[in-house]
Amino acid sequence: LFGTGYAALATLAAGLTAAVMLTWRAVAGGGTWADAFYGIGAVILLVIALLPNIRRLLAGSERAISLRRTKPQPRKPIGSGPSG
C-alpha cells in the first residue's frame, strides 16, 4: 500500500505472498499440502472479490489511497453560481 497507493494491489500481493510461502513449506516438508491449497484457494477468492478493482487498475481509473492530507477545496457561497 505504501509503495503503490492501491489497496487492491496490496491485498493481492499479501495473499499471493502467503500462498507462495505456504506452498514452499509444503514442498520443503515443513508444512501440509492442505495449507498450500488453502493459500491458493484464498488467492483465487481474492481475485474474484477484487475483479472490479483489477479492471479499474488495468483501465487506469482506480483511485489511489494517499496517507497525506490534501488541502480541502474552497467552497463557493450559496447563490454565487451562474444561475444564482
Short mmCIF file of C-alpha atoms in Angstrom, two decimals, residues 46-80:
data_model
loop_
_atom_site.label_atom_id
_atom_site.label_comp_id
_atom_site.label_asym_id
_atom_site.label_seq_id
_atom_site.Cartn_x
_atom_site.Cartn_y
_atom_site.Cartn_z
CA LEU A 46 -9.28 -12.60 -3.58
CA VAL A 47 -9.01 -12.25 -7.34
CA ILE A 48 -12.74 -12.94 -7.74
CA ALA A 49 -13.65 -10.47 -4.99
CA LEU A 50 -11.32 -7.77 -6.32
CA LEU A 51 -12.14 -8.24 -10.01
CA PRO A 52 -13.84 -4.82 -10.35
CA ASN A 53 -10.80 -3.17 -8.75
CA ILE A 54 -8.43 -5.11 -11.02
CA ARG A 55 -10.38 -3.95 -14.07
CA ARG A 56 -10.19 -0.33 -12.89
CA LEU A 57 -6.44 -0.73 -12.26
CA LEU A 58 -5.92 -2.02 -15.80
CA ALA A 59 -8.06 0.80 -17.21
CA GLY A 60 -6.15 3.38 -15.16
CA SER A 61 -9.24 4.64 -13.36
CA GLU A 62 -8.71 3.12 -9.90
CA ARG A 63 -8.46 5.75 -7.20
CA ALA A 64 -5.21 5.69 -5.23
CA ILE A 65 -5.11 5.99 -1.47
CA SER A 66 -2.89 8.67 -0.01
CA LEU A 67 -1.84 9.00 3.61
CA ARG A 68 -1.01 12.64 3.06
CA ARG A 69 -3.70 15.13 3.88
CA THR A 70 -4.89 17.08 0.90
CA LYS A 71 -5.98 20.68 1.04
CA PRO A 72 -9.76 20.98 1.03
CA GLN A 73 -11.26 22.72 -1.97
CA PRO A 74 -12.65 26.18 -1.16
CA ARG A 75 -16.43 26.23 -1.09
CA LYS A 76 -18.38 28.74 -3.09
CA PRO A 77 -21.08 30.66 -1.25
CA ILE A 78 -24.66 29.62 -1.98
CA GLY A 79 -26.15 31.67 -4.78
CA SER A 80 -22.84 32.69 -6.31
#
